[in-house]
Short mmCIF file of C-alpha atoms in Angstrom, two decimals:
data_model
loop_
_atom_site.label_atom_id
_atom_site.label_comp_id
_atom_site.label_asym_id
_atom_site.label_seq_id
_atom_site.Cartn_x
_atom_site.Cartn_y
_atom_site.Cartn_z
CA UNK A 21 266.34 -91.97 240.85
CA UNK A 22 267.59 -95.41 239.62
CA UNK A 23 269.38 -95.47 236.05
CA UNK A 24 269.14 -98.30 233.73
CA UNK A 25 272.41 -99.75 232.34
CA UNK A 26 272.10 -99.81 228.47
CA UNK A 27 271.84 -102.93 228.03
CA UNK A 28 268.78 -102.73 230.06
CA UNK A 29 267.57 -99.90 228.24
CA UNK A 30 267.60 -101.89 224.24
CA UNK A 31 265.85 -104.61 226.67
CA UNK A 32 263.40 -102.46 227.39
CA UNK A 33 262.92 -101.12 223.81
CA UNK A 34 262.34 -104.42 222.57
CA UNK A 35 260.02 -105.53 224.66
CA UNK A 36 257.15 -102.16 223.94
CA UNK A 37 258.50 -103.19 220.08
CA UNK A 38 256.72 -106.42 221.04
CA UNK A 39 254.18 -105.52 222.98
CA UNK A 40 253.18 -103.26 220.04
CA UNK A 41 253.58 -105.55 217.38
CA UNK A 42 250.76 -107.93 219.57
CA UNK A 43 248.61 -105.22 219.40
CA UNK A 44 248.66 -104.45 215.93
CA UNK A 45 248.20 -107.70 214.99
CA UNK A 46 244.48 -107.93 217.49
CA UNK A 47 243.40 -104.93 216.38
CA UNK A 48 243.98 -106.86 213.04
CA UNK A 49 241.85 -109.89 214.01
CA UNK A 50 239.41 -108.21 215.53
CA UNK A 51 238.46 -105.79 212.27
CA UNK A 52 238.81 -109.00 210.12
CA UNK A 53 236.14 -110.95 212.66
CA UNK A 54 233.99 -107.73 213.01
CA UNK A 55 230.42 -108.34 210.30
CA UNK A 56 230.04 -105.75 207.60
CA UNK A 57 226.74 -104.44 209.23
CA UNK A 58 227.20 -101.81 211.73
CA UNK A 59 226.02 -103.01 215.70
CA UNK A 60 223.94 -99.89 215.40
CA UNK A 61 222.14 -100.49 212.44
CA UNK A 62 220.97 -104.11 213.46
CA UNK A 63 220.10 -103.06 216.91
CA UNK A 64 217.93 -100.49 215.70
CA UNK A 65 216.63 -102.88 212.81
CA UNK A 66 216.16 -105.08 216.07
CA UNK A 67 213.80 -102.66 217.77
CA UNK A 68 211.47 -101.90 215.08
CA UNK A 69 210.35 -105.14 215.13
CA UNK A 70 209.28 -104.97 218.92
CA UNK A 71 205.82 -104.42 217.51
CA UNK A 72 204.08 -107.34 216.22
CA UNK A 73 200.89 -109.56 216.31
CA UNK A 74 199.31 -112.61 218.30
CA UNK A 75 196.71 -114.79 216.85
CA UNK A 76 197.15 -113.90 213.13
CA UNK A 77 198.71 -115.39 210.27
CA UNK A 78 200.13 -112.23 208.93
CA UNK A 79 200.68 -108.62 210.38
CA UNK A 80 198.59 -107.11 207.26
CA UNK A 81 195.41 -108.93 208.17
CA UNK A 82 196.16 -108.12 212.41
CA UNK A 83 196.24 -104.28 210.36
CA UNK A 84 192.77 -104.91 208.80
CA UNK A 85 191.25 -106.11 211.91
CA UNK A 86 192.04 -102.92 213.92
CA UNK A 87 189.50 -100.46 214.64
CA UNK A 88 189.97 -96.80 213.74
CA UNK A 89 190.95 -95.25 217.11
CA UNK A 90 193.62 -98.39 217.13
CA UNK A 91 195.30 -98.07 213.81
CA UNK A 92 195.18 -94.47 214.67
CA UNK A 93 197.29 -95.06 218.00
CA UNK A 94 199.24 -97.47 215.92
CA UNK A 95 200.07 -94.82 213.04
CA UNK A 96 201.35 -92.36 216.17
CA UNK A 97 203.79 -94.95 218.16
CA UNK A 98 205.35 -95.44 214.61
CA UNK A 99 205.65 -91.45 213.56
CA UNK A 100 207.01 -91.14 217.37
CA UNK A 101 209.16 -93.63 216.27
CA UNK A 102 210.66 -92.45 213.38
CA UNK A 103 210.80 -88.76 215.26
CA UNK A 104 212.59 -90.52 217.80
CA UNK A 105 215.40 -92.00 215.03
CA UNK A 106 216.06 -88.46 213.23
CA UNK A 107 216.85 -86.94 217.01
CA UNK A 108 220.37 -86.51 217.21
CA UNK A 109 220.90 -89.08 220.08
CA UNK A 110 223.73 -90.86 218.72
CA UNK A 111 226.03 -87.85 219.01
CA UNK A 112 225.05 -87.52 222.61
CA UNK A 113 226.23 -91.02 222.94
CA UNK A 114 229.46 -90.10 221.46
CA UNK A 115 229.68 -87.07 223.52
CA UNK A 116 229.55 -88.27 226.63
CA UNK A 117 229.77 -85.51 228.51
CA UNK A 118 225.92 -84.05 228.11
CA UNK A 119 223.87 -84.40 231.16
CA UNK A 120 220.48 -86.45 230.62
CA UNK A 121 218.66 -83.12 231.16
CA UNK A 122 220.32 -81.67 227.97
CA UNK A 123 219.72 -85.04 225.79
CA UNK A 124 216.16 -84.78 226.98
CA UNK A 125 215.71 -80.91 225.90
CA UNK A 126 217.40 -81.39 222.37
CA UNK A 127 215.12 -84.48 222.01
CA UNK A 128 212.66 -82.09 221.50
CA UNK A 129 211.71 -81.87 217.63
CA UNK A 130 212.49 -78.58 215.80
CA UNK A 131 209.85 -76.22 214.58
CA UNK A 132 209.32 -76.55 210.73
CA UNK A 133 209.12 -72.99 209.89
CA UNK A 134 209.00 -69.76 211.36
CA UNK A 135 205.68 -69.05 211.45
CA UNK A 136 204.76 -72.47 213.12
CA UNK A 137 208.01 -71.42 215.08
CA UNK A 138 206.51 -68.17 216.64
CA UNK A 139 203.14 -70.10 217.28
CA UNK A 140 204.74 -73.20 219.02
CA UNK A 141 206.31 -70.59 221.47
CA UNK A 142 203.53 -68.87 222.70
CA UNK A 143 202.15 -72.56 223.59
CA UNK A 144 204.80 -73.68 225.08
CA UNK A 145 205.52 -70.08 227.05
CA UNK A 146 203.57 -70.93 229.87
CA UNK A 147 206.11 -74.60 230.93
CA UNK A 148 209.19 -74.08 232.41
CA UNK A 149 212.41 -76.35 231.17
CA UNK A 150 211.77 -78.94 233.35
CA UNK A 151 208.01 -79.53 232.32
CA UNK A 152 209.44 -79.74 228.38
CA UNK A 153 212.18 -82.38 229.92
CA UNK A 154 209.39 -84.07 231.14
CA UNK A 155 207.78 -84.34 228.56
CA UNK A 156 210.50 -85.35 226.01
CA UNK A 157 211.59 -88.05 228.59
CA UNK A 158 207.74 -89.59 228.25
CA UNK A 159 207.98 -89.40 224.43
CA UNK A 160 211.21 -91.32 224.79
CA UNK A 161 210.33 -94.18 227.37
CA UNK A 162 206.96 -94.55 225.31
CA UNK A 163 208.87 -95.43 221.98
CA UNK A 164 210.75 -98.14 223.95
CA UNK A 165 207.39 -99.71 224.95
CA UNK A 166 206.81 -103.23 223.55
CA UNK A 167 203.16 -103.61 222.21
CA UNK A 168 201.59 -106.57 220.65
CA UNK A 169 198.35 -106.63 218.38
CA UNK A 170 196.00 -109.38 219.77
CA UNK A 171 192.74 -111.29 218.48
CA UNK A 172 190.53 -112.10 221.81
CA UNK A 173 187.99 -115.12 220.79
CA UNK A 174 184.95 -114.78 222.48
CA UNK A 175 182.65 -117.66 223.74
CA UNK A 176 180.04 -117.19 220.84
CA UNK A 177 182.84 -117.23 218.06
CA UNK A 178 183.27 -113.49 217.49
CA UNK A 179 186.71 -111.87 218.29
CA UNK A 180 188.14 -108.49 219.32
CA UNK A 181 190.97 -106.62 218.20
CA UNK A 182 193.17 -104.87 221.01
CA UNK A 183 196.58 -103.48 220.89
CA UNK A 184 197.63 -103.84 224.69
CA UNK A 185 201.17 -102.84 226.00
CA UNK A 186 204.12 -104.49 228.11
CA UNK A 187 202.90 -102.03 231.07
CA UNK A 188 199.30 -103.23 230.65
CA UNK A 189 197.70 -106.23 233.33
CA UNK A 190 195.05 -108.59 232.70
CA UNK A 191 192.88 -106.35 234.75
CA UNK A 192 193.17 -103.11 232.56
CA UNK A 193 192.77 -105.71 229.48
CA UNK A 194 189.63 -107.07 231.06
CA UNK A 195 188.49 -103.24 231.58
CA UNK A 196 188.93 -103.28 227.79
CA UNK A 197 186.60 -105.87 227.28
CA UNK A 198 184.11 -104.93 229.14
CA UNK A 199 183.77 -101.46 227.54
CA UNK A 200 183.95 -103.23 224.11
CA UNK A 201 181.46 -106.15 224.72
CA UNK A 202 179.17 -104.49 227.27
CA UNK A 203 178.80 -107.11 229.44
CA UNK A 204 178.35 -108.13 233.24
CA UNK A 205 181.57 -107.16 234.45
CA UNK A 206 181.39 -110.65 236.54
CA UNK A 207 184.40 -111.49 238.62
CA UNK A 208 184.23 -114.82 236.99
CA UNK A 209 185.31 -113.31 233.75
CA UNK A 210 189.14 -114.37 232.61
CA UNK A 211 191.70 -114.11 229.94
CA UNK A 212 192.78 -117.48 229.26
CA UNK A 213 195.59 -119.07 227.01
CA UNK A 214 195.02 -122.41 224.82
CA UNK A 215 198.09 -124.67 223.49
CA UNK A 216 196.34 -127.41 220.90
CA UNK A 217 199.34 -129.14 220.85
CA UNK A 218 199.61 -129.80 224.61
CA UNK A 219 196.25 -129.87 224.91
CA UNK A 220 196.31 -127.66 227.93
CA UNK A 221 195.06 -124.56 229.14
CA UNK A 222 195.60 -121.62 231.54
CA UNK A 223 193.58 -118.46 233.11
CA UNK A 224 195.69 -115.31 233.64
CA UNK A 225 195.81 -114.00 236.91
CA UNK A 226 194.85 -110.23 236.92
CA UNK A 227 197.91 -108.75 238.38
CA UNK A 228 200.04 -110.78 235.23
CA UNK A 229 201.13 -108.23 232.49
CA UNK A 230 199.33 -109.63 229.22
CA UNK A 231 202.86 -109.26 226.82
CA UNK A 232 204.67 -111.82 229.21
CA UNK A 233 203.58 -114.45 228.86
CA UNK A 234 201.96 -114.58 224.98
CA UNK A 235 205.62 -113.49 224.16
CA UNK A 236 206.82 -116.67 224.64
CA UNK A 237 204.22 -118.01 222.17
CA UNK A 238 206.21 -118.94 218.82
CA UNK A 239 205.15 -117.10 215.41
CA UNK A 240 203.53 -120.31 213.90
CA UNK A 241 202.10 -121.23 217.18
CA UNK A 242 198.29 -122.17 217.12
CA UNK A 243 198.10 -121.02 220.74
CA UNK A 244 194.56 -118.58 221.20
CA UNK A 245 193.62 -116.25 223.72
CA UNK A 246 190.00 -116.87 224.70
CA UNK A 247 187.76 -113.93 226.88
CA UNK A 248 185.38 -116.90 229.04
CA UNK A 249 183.62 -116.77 232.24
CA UNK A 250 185.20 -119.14 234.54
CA UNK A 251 183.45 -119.93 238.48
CA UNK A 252 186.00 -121.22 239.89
CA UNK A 253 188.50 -118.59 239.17
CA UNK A 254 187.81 -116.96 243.05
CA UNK A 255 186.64 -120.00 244.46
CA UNK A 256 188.81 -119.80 247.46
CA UNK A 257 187.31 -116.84 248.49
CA UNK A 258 183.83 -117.10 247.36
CA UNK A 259 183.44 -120.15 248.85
CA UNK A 260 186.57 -120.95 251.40
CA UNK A 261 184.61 -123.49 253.35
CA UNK A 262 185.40 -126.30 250.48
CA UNK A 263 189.04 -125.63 251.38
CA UNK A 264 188.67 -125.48 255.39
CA UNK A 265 186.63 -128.74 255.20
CA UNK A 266 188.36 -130.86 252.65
CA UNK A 267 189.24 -133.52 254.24
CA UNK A 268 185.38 -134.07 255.78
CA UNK A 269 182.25 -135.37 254.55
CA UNK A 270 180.94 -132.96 251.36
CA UNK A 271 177.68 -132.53 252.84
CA UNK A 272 179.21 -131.05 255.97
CA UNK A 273 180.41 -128.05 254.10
CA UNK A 274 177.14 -126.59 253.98
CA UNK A 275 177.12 -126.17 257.71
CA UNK A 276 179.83 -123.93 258.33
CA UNK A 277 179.37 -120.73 259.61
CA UNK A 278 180.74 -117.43 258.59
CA UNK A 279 183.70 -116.75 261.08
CA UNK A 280 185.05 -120.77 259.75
CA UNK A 281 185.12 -119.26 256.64
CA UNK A 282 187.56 -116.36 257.52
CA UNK A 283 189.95 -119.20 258.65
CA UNK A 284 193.01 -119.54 256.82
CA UNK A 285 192.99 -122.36 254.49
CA UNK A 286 194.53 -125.07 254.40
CA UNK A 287 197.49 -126.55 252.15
CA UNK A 288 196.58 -129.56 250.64
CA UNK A 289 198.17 -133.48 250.98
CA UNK A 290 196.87 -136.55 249.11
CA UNK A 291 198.16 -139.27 247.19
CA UNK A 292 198.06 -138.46 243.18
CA UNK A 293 199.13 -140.30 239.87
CA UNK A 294 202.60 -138.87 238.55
CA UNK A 295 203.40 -139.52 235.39
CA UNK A 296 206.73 -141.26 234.66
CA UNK A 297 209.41 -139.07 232.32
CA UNK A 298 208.86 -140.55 228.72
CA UNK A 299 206.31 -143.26 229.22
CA UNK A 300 202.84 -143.47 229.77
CA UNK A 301 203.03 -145.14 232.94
CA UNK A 302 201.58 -143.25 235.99
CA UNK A 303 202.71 -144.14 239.52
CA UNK A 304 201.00 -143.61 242.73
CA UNK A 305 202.71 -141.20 245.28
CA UNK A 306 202.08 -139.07 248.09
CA UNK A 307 202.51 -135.74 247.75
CA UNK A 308 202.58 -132.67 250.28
CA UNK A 309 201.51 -128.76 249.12
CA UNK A 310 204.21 -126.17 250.87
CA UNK A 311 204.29 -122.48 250.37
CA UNK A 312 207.80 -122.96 248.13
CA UNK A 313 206.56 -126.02 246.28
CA UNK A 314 204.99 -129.40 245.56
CA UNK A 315 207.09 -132.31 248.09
CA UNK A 316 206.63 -136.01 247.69
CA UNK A 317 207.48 -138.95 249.62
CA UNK A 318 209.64 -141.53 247.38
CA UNK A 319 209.08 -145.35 247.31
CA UNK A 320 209.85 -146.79 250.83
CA UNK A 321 210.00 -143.93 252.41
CA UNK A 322 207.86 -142.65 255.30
CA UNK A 323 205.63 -139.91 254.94
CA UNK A 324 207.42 -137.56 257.86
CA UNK A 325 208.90 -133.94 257.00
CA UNK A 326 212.54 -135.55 256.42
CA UNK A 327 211.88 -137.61 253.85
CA UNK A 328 210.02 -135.51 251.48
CA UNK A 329 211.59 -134.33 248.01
CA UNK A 330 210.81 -130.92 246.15
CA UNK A 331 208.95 -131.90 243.65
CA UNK A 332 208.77 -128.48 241.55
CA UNK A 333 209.18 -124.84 242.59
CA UNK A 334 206.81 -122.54 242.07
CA UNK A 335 208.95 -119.90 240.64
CA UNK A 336 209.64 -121.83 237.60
CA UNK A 337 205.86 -123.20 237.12
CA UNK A 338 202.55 -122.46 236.08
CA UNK A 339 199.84 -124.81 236.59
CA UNK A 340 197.63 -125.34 233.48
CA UNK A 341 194.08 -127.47 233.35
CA UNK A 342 194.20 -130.53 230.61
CA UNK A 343 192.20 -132.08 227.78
CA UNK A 344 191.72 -135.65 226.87
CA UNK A 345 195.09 -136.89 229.11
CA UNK A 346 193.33 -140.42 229.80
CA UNK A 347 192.89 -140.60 225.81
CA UNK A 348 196.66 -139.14 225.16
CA UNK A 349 198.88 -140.23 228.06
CA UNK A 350 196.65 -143.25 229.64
CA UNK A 351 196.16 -141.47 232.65
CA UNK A 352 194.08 -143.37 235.41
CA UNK A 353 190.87 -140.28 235.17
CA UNK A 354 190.46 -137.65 232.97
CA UNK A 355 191.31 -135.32 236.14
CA UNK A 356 194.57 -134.12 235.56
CA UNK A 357 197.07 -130.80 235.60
CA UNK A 358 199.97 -130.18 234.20
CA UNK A 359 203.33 -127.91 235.41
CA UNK A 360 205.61 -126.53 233.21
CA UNK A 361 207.44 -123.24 232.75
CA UNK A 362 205.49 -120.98 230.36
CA UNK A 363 208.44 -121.14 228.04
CA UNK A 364 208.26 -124.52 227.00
CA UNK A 365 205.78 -124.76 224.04
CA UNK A 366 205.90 -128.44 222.86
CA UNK A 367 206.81 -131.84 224.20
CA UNK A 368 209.46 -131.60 227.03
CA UNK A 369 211.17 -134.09 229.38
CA UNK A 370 211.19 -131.29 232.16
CA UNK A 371 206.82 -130.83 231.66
CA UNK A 372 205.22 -132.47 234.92
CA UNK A 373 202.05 -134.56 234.99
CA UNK A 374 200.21 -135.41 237.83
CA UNK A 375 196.37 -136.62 237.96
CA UNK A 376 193.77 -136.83 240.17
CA UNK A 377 191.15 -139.35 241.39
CA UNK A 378 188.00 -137.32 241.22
CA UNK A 379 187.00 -133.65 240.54
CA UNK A 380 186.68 -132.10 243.85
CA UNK A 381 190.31 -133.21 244.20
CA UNK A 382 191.41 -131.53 241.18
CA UNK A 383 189.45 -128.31 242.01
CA UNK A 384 191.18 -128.17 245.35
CA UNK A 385 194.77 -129.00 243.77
CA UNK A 386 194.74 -126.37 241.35
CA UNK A 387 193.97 -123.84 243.60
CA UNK A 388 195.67 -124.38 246.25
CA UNK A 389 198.78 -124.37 244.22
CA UNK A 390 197.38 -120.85 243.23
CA UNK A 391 197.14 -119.55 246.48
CA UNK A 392 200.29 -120.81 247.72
CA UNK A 393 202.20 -118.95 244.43
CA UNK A 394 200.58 -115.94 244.71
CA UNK A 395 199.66 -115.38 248.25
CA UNK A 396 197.71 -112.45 249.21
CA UNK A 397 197.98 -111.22 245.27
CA UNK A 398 195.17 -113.33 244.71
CA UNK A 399 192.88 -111.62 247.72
CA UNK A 400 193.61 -108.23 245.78
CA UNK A 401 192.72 -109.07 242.59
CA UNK A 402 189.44 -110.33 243.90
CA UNK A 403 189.28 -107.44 246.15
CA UNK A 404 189.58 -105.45 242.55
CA UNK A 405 187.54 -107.57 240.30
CA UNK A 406 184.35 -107.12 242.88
CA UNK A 407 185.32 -103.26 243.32
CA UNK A 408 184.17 -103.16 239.39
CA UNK A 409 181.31 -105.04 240.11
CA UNK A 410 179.93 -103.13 243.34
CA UNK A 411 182.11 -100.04 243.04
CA UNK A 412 180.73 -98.39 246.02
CA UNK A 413 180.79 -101.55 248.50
CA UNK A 414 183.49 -101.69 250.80
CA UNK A 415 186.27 -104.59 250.95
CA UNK A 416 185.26 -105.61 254.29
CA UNK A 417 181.55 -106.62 252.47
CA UNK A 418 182.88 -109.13 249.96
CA UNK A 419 182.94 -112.29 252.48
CA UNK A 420 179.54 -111.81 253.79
CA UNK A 421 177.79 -112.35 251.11
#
C-alpha cells in the first residue's frame, strides 16, 4: 500500500472541503429555483383534466347533453378516479422494492365495515390472487384512459352525444351511430372533420382512433364533427376500373370486365396547379404519385426519375377536400386539395395547395394519395364496413358485385 506524505494528505482534505462546499451551495440553488407547488400535486391536477369536451362551448352544457347511461359511465370513471387517488400508490413509489403484483393487490379498495367485509369474501372466495390482480390492474389502466365528450351533427341538423375513448376507432364510433340513429349501416357512411377557418374538410378513415386527431383541435376552435354519407369514400374498390383506366377515354370504363378490375391500380401522374408559399399565384408543374410521397419535376427539368423532388411525405400529411379556394386563394378551378399535418389549425407557410383541372382528376388524386398512405388498411376497412352490411357474405363476394 502507497502512503501519502502529509503534505499530500491537507491537499487532499482541502480539496473534499471544496468539493463539499460546491455541493452545498447547488443543493442551495436548486431548492431556491424549485416552485412552491409540489411536481406531484400538478401532475395529478394535470390528469384530471384528461377528460374534456369537443364541440361545446362549455363542459356544463357537453354534461346536459349526455344521455343517462352516459353521465352514468361518466359519474363511474370519476368515482374510479378518485378511488384510484386515496390508494396508497405513492408509498409504493417510495418503496421501491414492492413487486407490481403486490401494488396491484393493495390497489384493491378496503371493505367499509365488517359486515360488508364478511359478504365481499364469500364473493370474492371463488378467484384466486391472480384473478383479483387482474382485475385491480384493469381498474388501474382504465383510470389512465383519455376520453373526450363529443357532439356528432347529423345531415338533417340534429346531433348526438357520445363519450368515445382514446382506445376507440372510427369503426366502433360508427357502430355507435348506427345503434343510435337506426339507419342503413351503408359503407358510404363517414365521420368527417370541418375547419371554417381553412375552409377544408376531411373523412376519417375507420382504422383512425377518434381522440387523435380532434385532440389537436384548440378549445375555441369552431372545428365540427359531422356523421354524412359519402360515395366516394370506397371508390377504389367499388369501382377500381376508374383507376385502371384513367388515362383512357371515360366511356371506355364501362367496358371492362371483372378480372381488369382485380388489377392493381395504378399511381397517378399529371400536371396540377401548386400554389406558391404566401401568394396567390399558382404555377403549373408536373407531379408524380409514389408509395412514400408526392414528387415533382422543377422548372427546366426533365420529367425522368432523377430529377424529381419529394414534394411531401405522407407520414406528416393528411389530405383534406376544399371550399371556395378559386374565391379565397384565386385558384385556376374550384377543384382543389389541400396537405397539411393535422396539427396545424390556422394559416401556415408549411400548408400545401395544389388544384386540379377538372373533377374526375380530383377524385382520382385524392384517392390515390389514400391508397398509397394506407395500403392494404384501406381493403380491410372496406372488407369490415361491408361485413356490417352483409354480415354473413364472405370477403371473397365484395368485388363481384
Amino acid at each position: 500500500m502507497m502512503l501519502l506524505s502529509v503534505k499530500e494528505t491537507e491537499k487532499m482534505d482541502d480539496i473534499d472541503a471544496m468539493f463539499s462546499d460546491l455541493l452545498g451551495e447547488m443543493n442551495t440553488l436548486s431548492q431556491s429555483l424549485m416552485p412552491s407547488v409540489d411536481r406531484t400535486e400538478v401532475d395529478s391536477a394535470l390528469q384530471t383534466e384528461r377528460t374534456f369536451s369537443i364541440g361545446f362551448t362549455d363542459l356544463n352544457e357537453s354534461l346536459k347533453e349526455l344521455e343517462d347511461h352516459d353521465l352514468d359511465a361518466l359519474m363511474a370513471d370519476l368515482a374510479s378516479r378518485s378511488t384510484t387517488s386515496e390508494c396508497s400508490l405513492p408509498t409504493y413509489q417510495q418503496a421501491g422494492s414492492c413487486t407490481d403484483n403486490e401494488m396491484a393487490a393493495s390497489a384493491l379498495p378496503p371493505p367499509s365495515n365488517s359486515a360488508e367485509s364478511s359478504g365481499g369474501l364469500q364473493t370474492i372466495e371463488p378467484q384466486t390472487k391472480s384473478d383479483k390482480i387482474k382485475l385491480a390492474l384493469e381498474k388501474l389502466k382504465e383510470a389512465k384512459v383519455r376520453k373526450l365528450i363529443v357532439k356528432v351533427l347529423m345531415s338533417d341538423g340534429s346531433s348526438k352525444i357520445l363519450m368515445v375513448d382514446e382506445r376507440q376507432t372510427v369503426r366502433e364510433v360508427l357502430d355507435m351511430l348506427f345503434e343510435k340513429t337506426h339507419c342503413d349501416c351503408s359503407i358510404d357512411w363517414s365521420l368527417c372533420e370541418t375547419n371554417p377557418e381553412l375552409q377544408i374538410e376531411r373523412g376519417f378513415e375507420d382504422h383512425e382512433h377518434v381522440v387523435e386527431p380532434l385532440s389537436s383541435w384548440t378549445r375555441l376552435s369552431e372545428n365540427k364533427m359531422y356523421f354524412v354519407s359519402r360515395p366516394q369514400k370506397y371508390v377504389m374498390f367499388t369501382n377500381p376500373q376508374v383507376f385502371y383506366m384513367w388515362k383512357k377515354k371515360k366511356e371506355c370504363s364501362s367496358k371492362i370486365n371483372e378480372h381488369a378490375k382485380q388489377l392493381l391500380l395504378q399511381f397517378s401522374y399529371s400536371t396540377l396547379y401548386l400554389k406558391e408559399d404566401g401568394k396567390k399565384v399558382w404555377k403549373p408543374r408536373y407531379f408524380v404519385l409514389r408509395a412514400s410521397g408526392i414528387y415533382y419535376v422543377p422548372k427546366g427539368k426533365t420529367k425522368s426519375s432523377s430529377d424529381l423532388v419529394c414534394f411531401v411525405h405522407f407520414e406528416k400529411f393528411n389530405i383534406y377536400n376544399t371550399k371556395h379556394f378559386k374565391l379565397k386563394y384565386r385558384a385556376p378551378t374550384d377543384f382543389c386539395f389541400m396537405l397539411k399535418h393535422p396539427c396545424i389549425q390556422k394559416e401556415s407557410d408549411y400548408i400545401k395547395f395544389l388544384c386540379c383541372d377538372d373533377e374526375h382528376t380530383l377524385l382520382l388524386w385524392v384517392n390515390s394519395i389514400r391508397i398509397a398512405k394506407y395500403g392494404t388498411t384501406l381493403y380491410k376497412n372496406y372488407q369490415a364496413a361491408m361485413k356490417k352490411v352483409h354480415p354473413s357474405a364472405s370477403h371473397k363476394e365484395f368485388f363481384s358485385g
